[in-house]
Amino acid sequence: MNSQDSRAAALAPTLLHTAAELNALRRPAGARRVVVMTMGALHEGHATLIRTARSTAGPAGQVVVTVFVNPLQFGEAADLDRYPRTLDADLAVAAAAGADAVFAPSVDEVYPGGEPQVRITAGPMGERLEGAARPGHFDGMLTVVAKLLHLTRPDEALYGQKDAQQLALIRRMVRDLDFGVEIAGVPTVRDPDGLALSSRNRFLSTEERRTALALPRALFAARDRLAAQQALHERATATTASVSRVAGLAALGESRAAADTQAVALARPSGGPAAVRAAARLVLDDASREQPPLAVDYLALVDPADFTEIPDDRDHGEAILAVAARVGATRLIDNIPLTFGALT
């Protein structure tokens, strides 16, 4: 073994397959353990999560990556069978990103008695959007996350913002059931063309990927529309000056100018969620006429606390604009956080 191979071996994370091996993993005294949960097929988005975990844990801390394709999250056996398994490549990604250990258990190890009879229920939030499109998906997700949190016993667990509804449900479960672990979200990682990184992207043909780019374009169009509306409101705020300005113009007989000035001064802070949705919908509608076409499952502007739709009269607060669509046989999701009532 040459020096380069020796260095690579030294950096390789410890590979664990059983709960007993995980329990035996020495935890540095007084150091933080940070966990990143994945279903494998690791890409740069996962690598970003692991690097963030490494930074959060610090040089003395411990980063554990889990790799487990959870059958409870798949509605059809064909989808489960189709999901890529690339453990050797995953180990290389985890090593390069700074993981100390990779826990890659078998299905029998995680569910030794077969499918669990007792499961976590996602509740009403788990029945919306992705939950409506994939019944039972979030129950299966929360069940395995709960098990893996108990098995790994981290101080903190990191999840990607790309799966925003999943992240919100995990936060709610941890809070409602007193898990005693910190949950942190990491911003979505995108390819240079804007497409959010996903293991499913590998299934897209060149033509399908071109159509799929409508998802980020729609989200960015909505973000830009909101920014433009809020910039207008900033100018309006500066103009309010101008009750006196309105009165002065009116006194000079400039009634049209006075009316225009007053309209700007009274402009709504965000212009309304309906305009934000419309900007995104316009891009998606165009993509539905492409070849191959984009088939939209949903476009929703939701409250990040419970994923209920934002009303059209909302003029302040946080929101998530989420979209799901199919191109060919591949289903993709994406989202972007928005803030109403402040420049973005």
Short mmCIF file of C-alpha atoms in Angstrom, two decimals:
data_model
loop_
_atom_site.label_atom_id
_atom_site.label_comp_id
_atom_site.label_asym_id
_atom_site.label_seq_id
_atom_site.Cartn_x
_atom_site.Cartn_y
_atom_site.Cartn_z
CA MET A 1 0.00 0.00 0.00
CA ASN A 2 1.52 3.32 -1.03
CA SER A 3 1.33 6.51 1.04
CA GLN A 4 -1.70 7.80 -0.87
CA ASP A 5 -3.61 4.55 -0.26
CA SER A 6 -2.63 4.63 3.42
CA ARG A 7 -3.91 8.19 3.76
CA ALA A 8 -7.21 7.26 2.06
CA ALA A 9 -7.61 4.24 4.36
CA ALA A 10 -6.97 6.40 7.42
CA LEU A 11 -9.68 8.82 6.32
CA ALA A 12 -12.23 6.11 5.51
CA PRO A 13 -15.23 6.22 7.86
CA THR A 14 -15.96 3.22 10.06
CA LEU A 15 -18.60 1.07 8.36
CA LEU A 16 -21.23 -0.31 10.73
CA HIS A 17 -24.02 -2.74 9.84
CA THR A 18 -25.64 -3.60 13.18
CA ALA A 19 -27.08 -1.82 16.18
CA ALA A 20 -24.51 -3.62 18.35
CA GLU A 21 -21.66 -2.21 16.27
CA LEU A 22 -23.21 1.25 16.48
CA ASN A 23 -23.56 0.96 20.26
CA ALA A 24 -19.90 0.00 20.48
CA LEU A 25 -18.79 3.05 18.52
CA ARG A 26 -16.75 5.13 20.93
CA ARG A 27 -18.15 8.59 21.46
CA PRO A 28 -15.53 11.24 22.27
CA ALA A 29 -16.03 12.49 25.82
CA GLY A 30 -17.76 15.85 25.93
CA ALA A 31 -17.94 16.07 22.12
CA ARG A 32 -21.04 16.47 19.96
CA ARG A 33 -22.38 13.71 17.76
CA VAL A 34 -24.10 14.99 14.63
CA VAL A 35 -26.08 12.68 12.35
CA VAL A 36 -26.99 12.93 8.67
CA MET A 37 -29.69 10.48 7.55
CA THR A 38 -29.78 9.36 3.91
CA MET A 39 -31.15 6.64 1.70
CA GLY A 40 -27.83 6.38 -0.12
CA ALA A 41 -27.05 7.30 -3.72
CA LEU A 42 -25.14 10.22 -2.22
CA HIS A 43 -24.56 13.35 -4.30
CA GLU A 44 -23.21 16.84 -3.65
CA GLY A 45 -26.36 17.76 -1.72
CA HIS A 46 -25.63 14.99 0.78
CA ALA A 47 -21.96 15.95 0.81
CA THR A 48 -22.96 19.49 1.78
CA LEU A 49 -25.00 18.10 4.67
CA ILE A 50 -22.05 16.02 5.84
CA ARG A 51 -19.62 18.93 5.57
CA THR A 52 -22.05 21.08 7.54
CA ALA A 53 -22.29 18.33 10.15
CA ARG A 54 -18.50 18.19 10.31
CA SER A 55 -18.34 21.93 10.92
CA THR A 56 -21.11 21.75 13.51
CA ALA A 57 -19.52 18.84 15.38
CA GLY A 58 -16.09 20.44 15.33
CA PRO A 59 -12.78 18.63 14.98
CA ALA A 60 -13.27 16.77 18.26
CA GLY A 61 -16.88 15.81 17.52
CA GLN A 62 -18.31 12.85 15.65
CA VAL A 63 -20.27 12.73 12.39
CA VAL A 64 -22.39 9.64 11.69
CA VAL A 65 -24.07 9.13 8.31
CA THR A 66 -26.89 6.61 8.01
CA VAL A 67 -27.55 4.84 4.70
CA PHE A 68 -30.84 2.97 4.68
CA VAL A 69 -33.43 2.54 1.94
CA ASN A 70 -36.58 2.49 4.04
CA PRO A 71 -39.27 0.22 2.55
CA LEU A 72 -41.99 1.91 4.61
CA GLN A 73 -41.60 5.08 2.53
CA PHE A 74 -42.36 3.42 -0.81
CA GLY A 75 -45.91 2.89 -2.00
CA GLU A 76 -44.99 0.44 -4.75
CA ALA A 77 -42.46 -2.41 -4.70
CA ALA A 78 -41.26 -1.35 -8.17
CA ASP A 79 -40.23 2.08 -6.83
CA LEU A 80 -38.36 0.43 -3.96
CA ASP A 81 -36.57 -1.96 -6.31
CA ARG A 82 -35.69 0.90 -8.66
CA TYR A 83 -34.06 3.03 -5.99
CA PRO A 84 -30.27 3.05 -6.54
CA ARG A 85 -27.99 1.25 -4.07
CA THR A 86 -24.40 2.51 -4.33
CA LEU A 87 -22.80 1.82 -0.95
CA ASP A 88 -19.17 1.78 -2.15
CA ALA A 89 -19.60 5.16 -3.86
CA ASP A 90 -21.50 6.45 -0.82
CA LEU A 91 -18.58 5.57 1.45
CA ALA A 92 -16.24 7.54 -0.77
CA VAL A 93 -18.52 10.61 -0.68
CA ALA A 94 -18.92 10.33 3.10
CA ALA A 95 -15.15 10.02 3.57
CA ALA A 96 -14.37 13.04 1.40
CA ALA A 97 -16.97 15.14 3.24
CA GLY A 98 -15.61 14.29 6.69
CA ALA A 99 -17.83 11.51 8.13
CA ASP A 100 -16.42 9.45 10.98
CA ALA A 101 -18.82 6.52 10.62
CA VAL A 102 -21.42 5.19 8.21
CA PHE A 103 -24.28 3.11 9.61
CA ALA A 104 -25.70 0.99 6.77
CA PRO A 105 -28.05 -1.57 8.32
CA SER A 106 -30.11 -4.21 6.54
CA VAL A 107 -33.90 -4.13 6.53
CA ASP A 108 -33.92 -7.07 8.98
CA GLU A 109 -31.65 -5.12 11.33
CA VAL A 110 -33.93 -2.09 11.40
CA TYR A 111 -37.18 -4.10 11.41
CA PRO A 112 -36.20 -7.42 13.03
CA GLY A 113 -39.77 -8.60 13.44
CA GLY A 114 -40.88 -7.58 9.96
CA GLU A 115 -42.83 -4.38 9.32
CA PRO A 116 -43.42 -2.64 12.66
CA GLN A 117 -46.89 -2.91 14.14
CA VAL A 118 -46.47 0.36 16.05
CA ARG A 119 -45.59 3.39 13.92
CA ILE A 120 -45.35 7.15 14.15
CA THR A 121 -48.35 8.89 12.57
CA ALA A 122 -47.67 12.13 10.74
CA GLY A 123 -51.11 13.57 11.51
CA PRO A 124 -52.91 16.20 9.39
CA MET A 125 -49.68 17.83 8.14
CA GLY A 126 -48.63 14.46 6.79
CA GLU A 127 -51.76 14.23 4.65
CA ARG A 128 -51.09 17.41 2.68
CA LEU A 129 -49.09 17.90 -0.53
CA GLU A 130 -46.57 15.03 -0.59
CA GLY A 131 -48.70 13.12 1.88
CA ALA A 132 -51.72 13.36 -0.38
CA ALA A 133 -49.66 12.27 -3.39
CA ARG A 134 -47.98 9.42 -1.48
CA PRO A 135 -50.34 8.10 1.22
CA GLY A 136 -48.50 6.64 4.19
CA HIS A 137 -45.13 8.00 3.04
CA PHE A 138 -44.63 10.35 5.98
CA ASP A 139 -45.75 7.76 8.54
CA GLY A 140 -43.01 5.48 7.22
CA MET A 141 -40.49 8.31 7.14
CA LEU A 142 -41.15 9.42 10.71
CA THR A 143 -41.08 5.83 11.96
CA VAL A 144 -37.61 5.19 10.58
CA VAL A 145 -36.32 8.61 11.62
CA ALA A 146 -37.52 7.94 15.17
CA LYS A 147 -35.76 4.56 15.16
CA LEU A 148 -32.53 5.98 13.75
CA LEU A 149 -32.53 8.85 16.24
CA HIS A 150 -32.85 6.33 19.06
CA LEU A 151 -30.14 4.11 17.59
CA THR A 152 -27.62 6.88 16.83
CA ARG A 153 -28.41 9.07 19.87
CA PRO A 154 -27.13 12.33 18.33
CA ASP A 155 -26.95 15.78 19.83
CA GLU A 156 -28.05 17.20 16.47
CA ALA A 157 -29.43 15.85 13.19
CA LEU A 158 -29.27 17.66 9.85
CA TYR A 159 -31.76 17.45 6.97
CA GLY A 160 -31.99 19.20 3.61
CA GLN A 161 -34.42 22.05 3.00
CA LYS A 162 -35.23 20.48 -0.38
CA ASP A 163 -37.51 18.06 1.48
CA ALA A 164 -39.19 20.92 3.33
CA GLN A 165 -42.33 19.06 4.39
CA GLN A 166 -40.24 16.17 5.70
CA LEU A 167 -38.07 18.60 7.68
CA ALA A 168 -41.13 20.31 9.15
CA LEU A 169 -42.63 16.98 10.22
CA ILE A 170 -39.39 15.81 11.84
CA ARG A 171 -39.17 19.07 13.77
CA ARG A 172 -42.77 18.65 14.90
CA MET A 173 -42.24 15.02 15.95
CA VAL A 174 -39.12 15.88 17.95
CA ARG A 175 -40.92 18.77 19.66
CA ASP A 176 -44.22 16.96 20.30
CA LEU A 177 -42.62 13.74 21.56
CA ASP A 178 -39.71 15.31 23.48
CA PHE A 179 -36.86 13.59 21.66
CA GLY A 180 -34.23 15.87 23.15
CA VAL A 181 -32.26 16.37 19.92
CA GLU A 182 -31.62 19.50 17.86
CA ILE A 183 -32.94 19.46 14.28
CA ALA A 184 -31.33 21.75 11.72
CA GLY A 185 -32.13 22.40 8.07
CA VAL A 186 -29.49 22.97 5.39
CA PRO A 187 -30.32 25.02 2.24
CA THR A 188 -31.05 23.20 -1.02
CA VAL A 189 -28.01 22.52 -3.21
CA ARG A 190 -28.50 23.08 -6.95
CA ASP A 191 -26.66 22.23 -10.13
CA PRO A 192 -25.38 25.22 -12.14
CA ASP A 193 -28.54 25.08 -14.28
CA GLY A 194 -30.69 25.50 -11.17
CA LEU A 195 -32.09 21.97 -10.82
CA ALA A 196 -32.15 20.86 -7.19
CA LEU A 197 -29.82 17.92 -6.60
CA SER A 198 -31.66 14.62 -6.24
CA SER A 199 -30.84 10.96 -6.69
CA ARG A 200 -33.81 10.87 -9.07
CA ASN A 201 -32.14 13.28 -11.51
CA ARG A 202 -30.08 10.41 -12.91
CA PHE A 203 -33.26 8.98 -14.44
CA LEU A 204 -33.86 12.08 -16.60
CA SER A 205 -32.94 12.05 -20.27
CA THR A 206 -31.36 15.18 -21.75
CA GLU A 207 -34.74 16.30 -23.09
CA GLU A 208 -36.53 15.53 -19.82
CA ARG A 209 -33.97 17.48 -17.83
CA ARG A 210 -34.52 20.49 -20.08
CA THR A 211 -38.24 20.36 -19.27
CA ALA A 212 -37.56 19.77 -15.56
CA LEU A 213 -35.69 23.07 -15.35
CA ALA A 214 -39.12 24.71 -15.30
CA LEU A 215 -39.35 23.82 -11.60
CA PRO A 216 -36.53 26.08 -10.41
CA ARG A 217 -37.44 28.71 -13.03
CA ALA A 218 -40.98 28.85 -11.64
CA LEU A 219 -39.74 29.21 -8.07
CA PHE A 220 -37.22 31.89 -9.00
CA ALA A 221 -39.85 33.77 -11.02
CA ALA A 222 -42.10 33.83 -7.95
CA ARG A 223 -39.22 34.98 -5.74
CA ASP A 224 -38.36 37.76 -8.19
CA ARG A 225 -41.99 38.86 -8.41
CA LEU A 226 -42.16 39.11 -4.63
CA ALA A 227 -38.89 41.04 -4.49
CA ALA A 228 -40.15 43.48 -7.13
CA GLN A 229 -43.42 44.02 -5.27
CA GLN A 230 -41.64 44.61 -2.01
CA ALA A 231 -39.19 47.00 -3.63
CA LEU A 232 -42.19 48.98 -4.85
CA HIS A 233 -43.50 49.06 -1.30
CA GLU A 234 -40.12 50.33 -0.08
CA ARG A 235 -40.41 53.21 -2.51
CA ALA A 236 -43.98 53.73 -1.37
CA THR A 237 -42.86 53.92 2.24
CA ALA A 238 -40.36 56.60 1.33
CA THR A 239 -43.10 58.47 -0.53
CA THR A 240 -45.58 58.56 2.34
CA ALA A 241 -43.91 61.65 2.88
CA SER A 242 -46.26 62.69 1.40
CA VAL A 243 -49.43 63.26 2.71
CA SER A 244 -48.10 66.78 2.39
CA ARG A 245 -46.91 66.01 -1.14
CA VAL A 246 -50.36 64.70 -2.11
CA ALA A 247 -52.01 67.78 -0.62
CA GLY A 248 -49.54 70.06 -2.33
CA LEU A 249 -50.10 68.48 -5.74
CA ALA A 250 -53.83 68.63 -5.29
CA ALA A 251 -53.62 72.30 -4.35
CA LEU A 252 -51.73 72.96 -7.57
CA GLY A 253 -54.47 71.25 -9.54
CA GLU A 254 -52.33 68.20 -10.25
CA SER A 255 -55.09 65.79 -9.21
CA ARG A 256 -53.82 62.90 -11.37
CA ALA A 257 -50.29 63.18 -9.94
CA ALA A 258 -51.74 63.46 -6.44
CA ALA A 259 -53.80 60.31 -6.96
CA ASP A 260 -50.82 58.41 -8.32
CA THR A 261 -48.67 59.44 -5.38
CA GLN A 262 -51.35 58.36 -2.92
CA ALA A 263 -51.78 54.99 -4.66
CA VAL A 264 -48.08 54.27 -4.40
CA ALA A 265 -48.03 55.32 -0.76
CA LEU A 266 -50.87 52.90 0.03
CA ALA A 267 -49.42 49.98 -1.96
CA ARG A 268 -49.62 46.60 -0.21
CA PRO A 269 -46.33 45.35 1.25
CA SER A 270 -46.16 42.21 -0.86
CA GLY A 271 -48.73 42.64 -3.59
CA GLY A 272 -50.39 39.47 -2.39
CA PRO A 273 -49.64 35.74 -2.45
CA ALA A 274 -51.90 35.36 -5.50
CA ALA A 275 -49.42 37.30 -7.63
CA VAL A 276 -46.55 35.13 -6.39
CA ARG A 277 -48.43 31.94 -7.26
CA ALA A 278 -49.37 33.36 -10.65
CA ALA A 279 -45.75 34.13 -11.55
CA ALA A 280 -44.76 30.52 -10.85
CA ARG A 281 -47.83 29.06 -12.54
CA LEU A 282 -47.09 30.93 -15.76
CA VAL A 283 -43.71 29.19 -16.09
CA LEU A 284 -45.17 25.77 -15.25
CA ASP A 285 -48.01 26.20 -17.76
CA ASP A 286 -45.47 26.95 -20.49
CA ALA A 287 -43.54 23.79 -19.56
CA SER A 288 -46.69 21.69 -19.80
CA ARG A 289 -46.65 22.40 -23.55
CA GLU A 290 -43.01 21.32 -24.00
CA GLN A 291 -41.91 17.99 -25.43
CA PRO A 292 -41.69 16.04 -23.24
CA PRO A 293 -44.30 17.89 -21.17
CA LEU A 294 -44.22 18.75 -17.49
CA ALA A 295 -47.14 17.28 -15.54
CA VAL A 296 -47.66 19.32 -12.36
CA ASP A 297 -48.89 17.49 -9.24
CA TYR A 298 -49.18 20.62 -7.16
CA LEU A 299 -48.00 24.19 -6.71
CA ALA A 300 -48.62 25.45 -3.19
CA LEU A 301 -47.69 28.50 -1.14
CA VAL A 302 -47.78 27.24 2.43
CA ASP A 303 -47.12 28.14 6.03
CA PRO A 304 -43.89 26.35 7.05
CA ALA A 305 -45.36 25.57 10.49
CA ASP A 306 -48.14 23.27 9.26
CA PHE A 307 -48.10 23.34 5.43
CA THR A 308 -51.55 24.88 5.13
CA GLU A 309 -52.12 27.28 2.23
CA ILE A 310 -51.24 30.93 2.76
CA PRO A 311 -54.37 33.13 2.32
CA ASP A 312 -54.33 35.78 -0.36
CA ASP A 313 -54.55 38.58 2.19
CA ARG A 314 -51.32 37.57 3.97
CA ASP A 315 -48.88 40.48 3.83
CA HIS A 316 -46.15 39.43 6.27
CA GLY A 317 -44.42 36.34 7.61
CA GLU A 318 -42.59 33.26 6.36
CA ALA A 319 -43.84 30.98 3.58
CA ILE A 320 -42.67 28.09 1.44
CA LEU A 321 -43.51 27.86 -2.25
CA ALA A 322 -43.49 24.15 -3.08
CA VAL A 323 -43.91 22.33 -6.37
CA ALA A 324 -44.05 18.69 -7.46
CA ALA A 325 -44.20 17.50 -11.05
CA ARG A 326 -43.47 14.56 -13.31
CA VAL A 327 -41.34 14.47 -16.41
CA GLY A 328 -41.66 11.15 -18.14
CA ALA A 329 -41.49 8.49 -15.41
CA THR A 330 -39.59 10.69 -12.95
CA ARG A 331 -41.29 12.65 -10.19
CA LEU A 332 -39.43 15.70 -8.84
CA ILE A 333 -40.06 18.09 -5.96
CA ASP A 334 -38.61 21.50 -5.19
CA ASN A 335 -39.34 24.50 -3.00
CA ILE A 336 -38.09 27.92 -2.03
CA PRO A 337 -38.54 29.85 1.23
CA LEU A 338 -40.10 33.29 0.94
CA THR A 339 -40.59 36.15 3.38
CA PHE A 340 -43.56 38.46 2.95
CA GLY A 341 -43.25 41.96 4.28
CA ALA A 342 -39.47 42.32 3.86
CA LEU A 343 -37.12 42.69 0.93
CA THR A 344 -35.60 39.33 -0.11
#
